[in-house]
XYZ file of C-alpha atoms in Angstrom:
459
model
C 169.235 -86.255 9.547
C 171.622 -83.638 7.316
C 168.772 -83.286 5.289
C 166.824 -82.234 7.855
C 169.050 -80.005 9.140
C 169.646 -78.360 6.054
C 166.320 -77.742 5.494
C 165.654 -76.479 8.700
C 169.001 -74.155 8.628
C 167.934 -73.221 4.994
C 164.313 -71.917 6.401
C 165.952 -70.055 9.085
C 168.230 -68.348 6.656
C 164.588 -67.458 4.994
C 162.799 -66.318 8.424
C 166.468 -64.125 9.020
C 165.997 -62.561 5.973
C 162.574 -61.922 6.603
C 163.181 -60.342 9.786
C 166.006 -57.740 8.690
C 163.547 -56.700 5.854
C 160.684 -56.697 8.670
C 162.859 -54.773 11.529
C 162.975 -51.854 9.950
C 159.253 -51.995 9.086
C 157.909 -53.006 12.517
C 159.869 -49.756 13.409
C 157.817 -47.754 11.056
C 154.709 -48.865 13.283
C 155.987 -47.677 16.278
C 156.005 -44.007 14.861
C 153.083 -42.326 16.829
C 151.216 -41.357 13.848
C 151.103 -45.136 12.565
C 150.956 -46.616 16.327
C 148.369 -44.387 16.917
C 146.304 -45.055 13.584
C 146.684 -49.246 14.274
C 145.415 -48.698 18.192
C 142.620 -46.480 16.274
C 141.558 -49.413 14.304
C 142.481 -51.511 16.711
C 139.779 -49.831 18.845
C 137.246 -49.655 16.546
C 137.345 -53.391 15.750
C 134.256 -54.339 18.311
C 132.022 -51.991 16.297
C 132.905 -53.723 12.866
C 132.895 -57.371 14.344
C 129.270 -56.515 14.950
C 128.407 -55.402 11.773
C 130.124 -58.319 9.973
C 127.684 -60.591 11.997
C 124.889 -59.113 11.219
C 126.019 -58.965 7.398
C 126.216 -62.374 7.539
C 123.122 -63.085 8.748
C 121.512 -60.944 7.063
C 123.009 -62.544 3.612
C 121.399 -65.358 4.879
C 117.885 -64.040 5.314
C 117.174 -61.573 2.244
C 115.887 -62.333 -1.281
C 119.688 -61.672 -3.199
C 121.423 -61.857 -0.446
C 123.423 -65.124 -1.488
C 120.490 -66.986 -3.319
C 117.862 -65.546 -5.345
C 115.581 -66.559 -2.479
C 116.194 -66.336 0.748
C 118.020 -69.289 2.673
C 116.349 -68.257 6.161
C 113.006 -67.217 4.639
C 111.591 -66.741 8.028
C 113.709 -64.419 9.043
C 112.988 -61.583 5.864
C 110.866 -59.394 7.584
C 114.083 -58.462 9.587
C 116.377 -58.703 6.763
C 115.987 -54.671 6.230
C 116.451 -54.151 10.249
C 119.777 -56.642 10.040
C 120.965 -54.634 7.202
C 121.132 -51.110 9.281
C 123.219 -52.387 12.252
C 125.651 -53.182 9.480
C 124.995 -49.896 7.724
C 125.204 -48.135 10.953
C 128.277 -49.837 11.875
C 130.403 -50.973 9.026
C 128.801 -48.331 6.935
C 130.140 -45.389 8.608
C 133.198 -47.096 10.274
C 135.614 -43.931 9.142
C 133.685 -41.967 11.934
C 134.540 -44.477 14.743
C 138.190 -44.854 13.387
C 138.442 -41.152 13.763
C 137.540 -40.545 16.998
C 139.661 -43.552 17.961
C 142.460 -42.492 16.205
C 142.217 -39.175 17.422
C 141.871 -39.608 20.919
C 145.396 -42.609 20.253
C 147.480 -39.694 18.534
C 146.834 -37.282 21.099
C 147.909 -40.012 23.879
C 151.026 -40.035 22.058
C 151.499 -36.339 21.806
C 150.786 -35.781 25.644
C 147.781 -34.423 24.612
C 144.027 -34.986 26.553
C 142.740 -37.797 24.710
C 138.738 -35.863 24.651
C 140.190 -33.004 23.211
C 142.040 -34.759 20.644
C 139.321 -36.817 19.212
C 136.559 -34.550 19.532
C 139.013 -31.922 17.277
C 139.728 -35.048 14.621
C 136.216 -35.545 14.552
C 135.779 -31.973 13.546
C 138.400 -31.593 11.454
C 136.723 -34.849 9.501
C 133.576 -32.939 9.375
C 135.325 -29.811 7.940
C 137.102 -31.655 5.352
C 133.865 -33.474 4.016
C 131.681 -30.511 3.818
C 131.349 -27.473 2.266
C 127.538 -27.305 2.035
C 124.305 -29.052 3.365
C 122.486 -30.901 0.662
C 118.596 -30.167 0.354
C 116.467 -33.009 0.780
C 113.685 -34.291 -1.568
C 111.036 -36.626 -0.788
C 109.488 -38.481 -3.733
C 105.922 -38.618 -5.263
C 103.512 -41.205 -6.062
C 104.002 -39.582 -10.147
C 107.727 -40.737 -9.755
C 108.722 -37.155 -9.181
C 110.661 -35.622 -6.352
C 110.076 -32.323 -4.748
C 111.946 -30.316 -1.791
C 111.206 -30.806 1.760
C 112.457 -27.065 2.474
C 114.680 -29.070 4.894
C 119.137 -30.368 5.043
C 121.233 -32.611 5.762
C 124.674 -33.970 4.406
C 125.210 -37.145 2.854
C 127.342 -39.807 4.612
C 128.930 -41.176 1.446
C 132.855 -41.152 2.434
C 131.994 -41.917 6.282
C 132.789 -45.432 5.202
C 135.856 -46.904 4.420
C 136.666 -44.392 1.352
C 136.937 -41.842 4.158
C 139.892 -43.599 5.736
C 142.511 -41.437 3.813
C 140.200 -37.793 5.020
C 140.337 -39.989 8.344
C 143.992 -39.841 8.736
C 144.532 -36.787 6.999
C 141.976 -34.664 9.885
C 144.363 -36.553 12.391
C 147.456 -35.369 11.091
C 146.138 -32.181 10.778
C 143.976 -31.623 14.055
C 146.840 -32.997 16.721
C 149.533 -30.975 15.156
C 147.589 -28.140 15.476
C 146.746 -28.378 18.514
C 150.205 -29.629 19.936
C 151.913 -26.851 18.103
C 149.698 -24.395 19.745
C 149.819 -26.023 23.176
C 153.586 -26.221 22.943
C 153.782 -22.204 22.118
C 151.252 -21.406 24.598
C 148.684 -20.386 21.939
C 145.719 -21.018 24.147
C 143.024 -19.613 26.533
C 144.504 -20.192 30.332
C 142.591 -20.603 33.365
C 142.839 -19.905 36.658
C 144.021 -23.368 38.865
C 141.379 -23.106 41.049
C 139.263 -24.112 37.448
C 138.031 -27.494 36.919
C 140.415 -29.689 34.696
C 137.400 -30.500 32.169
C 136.589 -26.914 31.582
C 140.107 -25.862 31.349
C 141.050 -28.337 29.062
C 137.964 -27.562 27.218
C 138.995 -23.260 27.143
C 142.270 -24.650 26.327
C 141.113 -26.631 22.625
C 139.155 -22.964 21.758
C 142.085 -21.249 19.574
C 143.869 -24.873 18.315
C 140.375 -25.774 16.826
C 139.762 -22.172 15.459
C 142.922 -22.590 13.426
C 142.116 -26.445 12.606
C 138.739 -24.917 11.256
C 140.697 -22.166 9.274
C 142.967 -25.405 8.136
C 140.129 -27.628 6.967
C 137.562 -25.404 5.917
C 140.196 -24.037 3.491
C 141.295 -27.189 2.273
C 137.172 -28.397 1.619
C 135.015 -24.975 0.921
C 137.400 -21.895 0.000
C 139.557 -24.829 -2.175
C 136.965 -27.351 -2.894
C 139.375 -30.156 -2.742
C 137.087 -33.212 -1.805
C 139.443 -35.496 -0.853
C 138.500 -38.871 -2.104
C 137.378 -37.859 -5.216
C 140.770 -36.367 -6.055
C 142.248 -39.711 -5.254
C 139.960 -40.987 -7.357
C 140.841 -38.453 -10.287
C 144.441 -39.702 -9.901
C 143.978 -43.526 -10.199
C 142.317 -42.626 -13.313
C 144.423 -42.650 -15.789
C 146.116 -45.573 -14.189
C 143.291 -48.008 -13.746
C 141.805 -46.272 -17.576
C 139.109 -48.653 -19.165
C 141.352 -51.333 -20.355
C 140.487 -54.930 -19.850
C 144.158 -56.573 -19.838
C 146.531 -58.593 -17.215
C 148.330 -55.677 -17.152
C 145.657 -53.314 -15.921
C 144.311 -55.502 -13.720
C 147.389 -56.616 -11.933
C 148.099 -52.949 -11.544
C 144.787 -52.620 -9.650
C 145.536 -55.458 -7.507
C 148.767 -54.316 -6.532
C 147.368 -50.308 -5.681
C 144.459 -52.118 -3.782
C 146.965 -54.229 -1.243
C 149.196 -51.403 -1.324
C 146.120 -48.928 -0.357
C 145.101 -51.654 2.115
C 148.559 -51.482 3.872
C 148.826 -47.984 4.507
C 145.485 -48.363 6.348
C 142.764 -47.113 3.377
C 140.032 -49.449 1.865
C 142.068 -50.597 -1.083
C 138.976 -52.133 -2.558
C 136.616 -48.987 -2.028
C 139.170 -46.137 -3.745
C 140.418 -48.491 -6.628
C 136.954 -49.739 -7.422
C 135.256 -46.194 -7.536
C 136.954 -46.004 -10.722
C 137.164 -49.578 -11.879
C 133.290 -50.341 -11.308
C 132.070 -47.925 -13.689
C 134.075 -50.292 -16.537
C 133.596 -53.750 -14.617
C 129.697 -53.164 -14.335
C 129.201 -52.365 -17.913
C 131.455 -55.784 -18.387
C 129.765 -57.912 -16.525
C 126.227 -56.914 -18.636
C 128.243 -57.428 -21.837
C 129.149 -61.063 -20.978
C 125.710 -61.602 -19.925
C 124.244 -60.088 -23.173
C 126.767 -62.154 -25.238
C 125.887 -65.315 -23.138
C 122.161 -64.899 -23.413
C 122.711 -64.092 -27.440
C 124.685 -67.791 -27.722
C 128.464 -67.314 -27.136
C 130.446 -69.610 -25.366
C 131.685 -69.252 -22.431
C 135.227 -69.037 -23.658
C 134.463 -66.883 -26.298
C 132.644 -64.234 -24.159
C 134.386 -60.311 -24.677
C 136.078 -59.622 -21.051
C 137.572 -61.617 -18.635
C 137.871 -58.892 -15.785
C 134.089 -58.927 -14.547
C 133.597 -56.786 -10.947
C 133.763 -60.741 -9.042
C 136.765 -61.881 -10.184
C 139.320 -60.418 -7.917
C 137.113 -62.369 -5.339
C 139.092 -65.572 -6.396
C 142.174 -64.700 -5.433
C 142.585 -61.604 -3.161
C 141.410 -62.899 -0.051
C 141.962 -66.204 -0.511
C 145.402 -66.484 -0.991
C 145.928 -63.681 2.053
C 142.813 -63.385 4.466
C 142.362 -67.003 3.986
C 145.660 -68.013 4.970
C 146.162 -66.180 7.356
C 143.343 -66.973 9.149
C 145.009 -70.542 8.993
C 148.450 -69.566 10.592
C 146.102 -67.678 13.141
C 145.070 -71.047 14.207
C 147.851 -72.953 13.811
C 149.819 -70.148 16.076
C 146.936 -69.783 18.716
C 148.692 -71.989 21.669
C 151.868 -70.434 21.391
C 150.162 -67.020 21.218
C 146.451 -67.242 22.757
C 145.277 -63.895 21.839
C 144.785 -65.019 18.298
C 142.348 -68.003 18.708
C 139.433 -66.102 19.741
C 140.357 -63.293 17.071
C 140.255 -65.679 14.722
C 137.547 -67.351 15.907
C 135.093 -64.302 15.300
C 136.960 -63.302 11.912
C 136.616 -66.703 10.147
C 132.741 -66.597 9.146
C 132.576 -63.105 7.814
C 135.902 -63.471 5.918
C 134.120 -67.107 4.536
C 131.505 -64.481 2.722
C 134.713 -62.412 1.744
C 133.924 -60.046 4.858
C 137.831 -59.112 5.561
C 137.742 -56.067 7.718
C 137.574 -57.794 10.771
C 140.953 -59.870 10.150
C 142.510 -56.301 8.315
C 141.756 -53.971 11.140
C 141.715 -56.400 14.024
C 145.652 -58.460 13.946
C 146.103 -56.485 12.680
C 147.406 -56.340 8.789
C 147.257 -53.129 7.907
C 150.249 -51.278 8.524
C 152.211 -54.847 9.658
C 155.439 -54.120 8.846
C 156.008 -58.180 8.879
C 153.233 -59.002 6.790
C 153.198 -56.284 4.349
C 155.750 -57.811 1.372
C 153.552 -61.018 1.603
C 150.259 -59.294 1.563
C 150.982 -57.454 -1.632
C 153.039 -59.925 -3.126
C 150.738 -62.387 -2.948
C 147.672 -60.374 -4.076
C 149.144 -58.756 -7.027
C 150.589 -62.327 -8.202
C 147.266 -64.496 -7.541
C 145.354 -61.638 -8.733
C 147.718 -62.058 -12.153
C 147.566 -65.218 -12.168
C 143.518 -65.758 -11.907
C 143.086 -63.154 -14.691
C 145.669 -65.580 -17.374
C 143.882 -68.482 -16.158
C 140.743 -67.033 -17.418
C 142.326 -65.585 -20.110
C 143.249 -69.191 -21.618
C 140.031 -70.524 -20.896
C 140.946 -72.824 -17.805
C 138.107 -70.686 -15.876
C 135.019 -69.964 -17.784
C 134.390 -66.134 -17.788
C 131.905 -64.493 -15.542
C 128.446 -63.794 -16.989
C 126.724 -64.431 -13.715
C 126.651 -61.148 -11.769
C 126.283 -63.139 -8.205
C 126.733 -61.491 -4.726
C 129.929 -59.866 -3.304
C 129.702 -61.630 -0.707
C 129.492 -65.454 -2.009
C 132.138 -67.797 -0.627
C 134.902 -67.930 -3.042
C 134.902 -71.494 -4.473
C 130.612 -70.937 -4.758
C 131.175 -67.864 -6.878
C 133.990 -69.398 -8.989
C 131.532 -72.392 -10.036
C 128.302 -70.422 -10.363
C 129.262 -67.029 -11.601
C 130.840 -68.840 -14.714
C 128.208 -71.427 -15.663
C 129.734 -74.366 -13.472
C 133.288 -74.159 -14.268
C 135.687 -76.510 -12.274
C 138.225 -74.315 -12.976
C 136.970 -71.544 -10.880
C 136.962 -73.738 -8.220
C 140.854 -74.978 -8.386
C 142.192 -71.757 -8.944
C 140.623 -70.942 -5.582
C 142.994 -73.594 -4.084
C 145.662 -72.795 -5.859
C 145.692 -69.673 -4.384
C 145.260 -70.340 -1.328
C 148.249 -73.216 -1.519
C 149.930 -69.918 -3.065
C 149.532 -67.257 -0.344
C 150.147 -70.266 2.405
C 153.907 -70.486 0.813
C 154.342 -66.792 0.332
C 153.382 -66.136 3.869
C 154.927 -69.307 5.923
C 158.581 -67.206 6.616
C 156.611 -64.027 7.217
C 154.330 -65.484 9.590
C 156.914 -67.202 11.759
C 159.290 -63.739 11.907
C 155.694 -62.258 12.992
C 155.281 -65.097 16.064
C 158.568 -65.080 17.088
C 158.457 -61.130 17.381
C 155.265 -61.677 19.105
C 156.883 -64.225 21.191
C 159.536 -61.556 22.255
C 156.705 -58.950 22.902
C 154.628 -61.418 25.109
C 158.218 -62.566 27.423
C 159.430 -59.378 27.571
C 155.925 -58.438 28.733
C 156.059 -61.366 31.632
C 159.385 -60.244 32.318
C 158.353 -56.653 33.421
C 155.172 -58.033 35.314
C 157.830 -60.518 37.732
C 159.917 -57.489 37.733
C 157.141 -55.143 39.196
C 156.043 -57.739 41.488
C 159.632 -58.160 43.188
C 159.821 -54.871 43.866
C 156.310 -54.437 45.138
C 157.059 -57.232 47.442
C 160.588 -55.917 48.793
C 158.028 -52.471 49.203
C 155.821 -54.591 51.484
């Protein structure tokens, strides 16, 4: 029975710990820049719950999708037709975030939620563009020749537009709550409708938010992601050691946190080394070199063994396991468990949510910089065979371990290790998060009796 006790009175000197580290954290969130960016993503989560199910099903129905031939081979006709809703959804998710988040951070300033998103929006426009980009259609001789016609390219309206995303925000509200707070704006008579008022109103704040952004993007050319890109270079330089590659991992959670596609901004610069890796191995493989003795171990799949399964994957579990105490997170989970099977993780990230959790934070980094460290020693030492297979993103973690290095058990075990890793890690994190959301859900209750009484006494 002491035992007991003491273990039980040593894990709540853990979870106490946790939560003075946490408190502070938790009260970064309720800043309205970062309360307004989580209720952005927050909002935008129905859009990419959608295009994780179609992802998935569209894995399961296109030649390469998971298997060299389709698994649902009925169903490839549509498998280009599946793959838009996710490009049109997923794809481009930075545009819904935006308007979400700006129409959240203007809530919080006092500010009409219409006019703050649509001026985000623009803002996000303004900072992506500084020209329209002539369009070619090709010929049958494998040449290309102008259409006389433009459009712009939607390359960072995904989740490397996240950081322009926030930035337009930050940039767009305070304009335009500056300027409404010193009465820098067109007034109209009362006797004008609100809409059109409000909309004569946003005329002078988005003239200086276009001043503001078009500066930054055309008159500067400063294109946003690419000069976080430039800076990660030398960081994340062509260097296939632990070191590097723990480094990576640790940027990418840490990216993730603060609400950017950690994946997306580290691996524009990793990929270009990781891709020419991964052909290496194969050449080396197909020449006669053993799997041990192949030249890298850091191959563009093998974060997939450890990120999200010692973090998503968890999770997920402690989302279950928490569900009757807090009955929100059961059907959340529900939806989030088969695209983060297929390593589909914005769903989970975006809808708890993770990013920018000031109680899950610590874990979520610690554990993906040390699994991620950990996987790339194992296969360093030879207890997983290195990757020579070049297999899909999206292949469930303990399938890609075994096939993408020639059938090594190894890959599989380090996938539950892992996991039994970030399930440790994340255990006195977790339970500070459910008893805070405990708290949240009472206090909540309370304030709903409260409001009740007095409506009755009213009656």
């Amino acid at each position: 029975m002491s035992e007991s006790n003491e273990k039980m009175s040593l894990m709540d000197r853990i979870t106490g710990s946790v939560e003075k580290i946490a408190g502070p954290m938790a009260a970064f969130g309720q800043i309205p820049f970062v309360k307004a960016l989580v209720n952005g993503m927050v909002a935008a989560l129905p859009v990419t719950m959608v295009g994780s199910i179609f992802l998935v099903i569209y894995l399961f129905c296109s030649d390469g999708g998971l298997t060299e031939k389709a698994l649902l081979s009925f169903m490839t006709p549509y498998a280009d037709s599946l793959a838009l809703v996710n490009s049109l959804s997923m794809g481009i998710m930075a545009i819904y975030i935006v308007v979400a988040f700006g129409a959240e951070y203007a809530y919080e300033k006092g500010i009409n939620k219409t006019t703050g998103a649509v001026g985000t929006l623009f803002a996000f426009i303004l900072l992506n563009y500084n020209q329209m980009t002539p369009l070619a259609r090709a010929l049958e001789d494998g040449t290309a020749e102008l259409t006389g016609e433009s459009g712009i390219a939607t390359t960072y309206w995904g989740g490397a537009g996240l950081i322009t995303a926030m930035i337009a925000g930050a940039v767009a509200i305070n304009i335009i709550n500056l300027c409404y707070k010193k009465n820098i704006v067109i007034k109209m008579p009362s006797s004008v409708p609100p809409a059109i008022s409000d909309s004569f109103s946003a005329i002078i704040p988005y003239f200086f938010i276009t001043i503001v952004c078009w500066g930054i993007r055309t008159l500067a050319g400063i294109n946003i992601p690419e000069l976080i890109g430039n800076m990660l270079l030398p960081v994340l330089s062509a260097a296939d050691n632990v070191v590097i590659f723990t480094m990576q991992q640790f940027l990418s959670a840490l990216l993730w946190m603060c609400g950017l596609h950690g994946d997306n901004i580290t691996g524009a610069v990793t990929n270009v080394f990781t891709n020419q890796w991964i052909l290496d191995n194969n050449a080396a493989f197909m020449a006669g070199t053993g799997v041990a003795s192949l030249p890298h171990v850091w191959t563009p799949n093998l974060c997939r063994l450890s990120q999200w399964v010692s973090t998503c994957w968890p999770l997920l579990f402690y989302m279950f396991r928490s569900s009757k105490k807090l009955p929100y997170l059961k059907p959340l989970a529900t939806i989030a468990l088969p695209p983060a099977i297929f390593c589909i993780v914005e769903p989970i990230m975006f809808g708890l949510p993770v990013v920018l959790n000031g109680f899950l934070l610590i874990p979520f980094i610690l554990t993906h910089t040390i699994c991620g460290a950990l996987t790339y020693f194992l296969t360093d030492i030879g207890f997983i065979g290195k990757m020579y297979m070049n297999l899909s993103w999206a292949t469930p973690s303990p399938i890609l371990g075994f096939l993408g290095t020639g059938g090594s058990v190894g890959g599989i075990l380090v996938v539950a290790i892992n996991f039994a890793i970030g399930l440790v890690i994340f255990y006195p994190f977790w339970k500070a998060f459910e008893k805070s959301e405990l708290q949240k859900m009472n206090d909540e209750a309370a304030e709903e009796e409260k409001e009740k009484a007095l409506a009755n006494q009213g009656a």
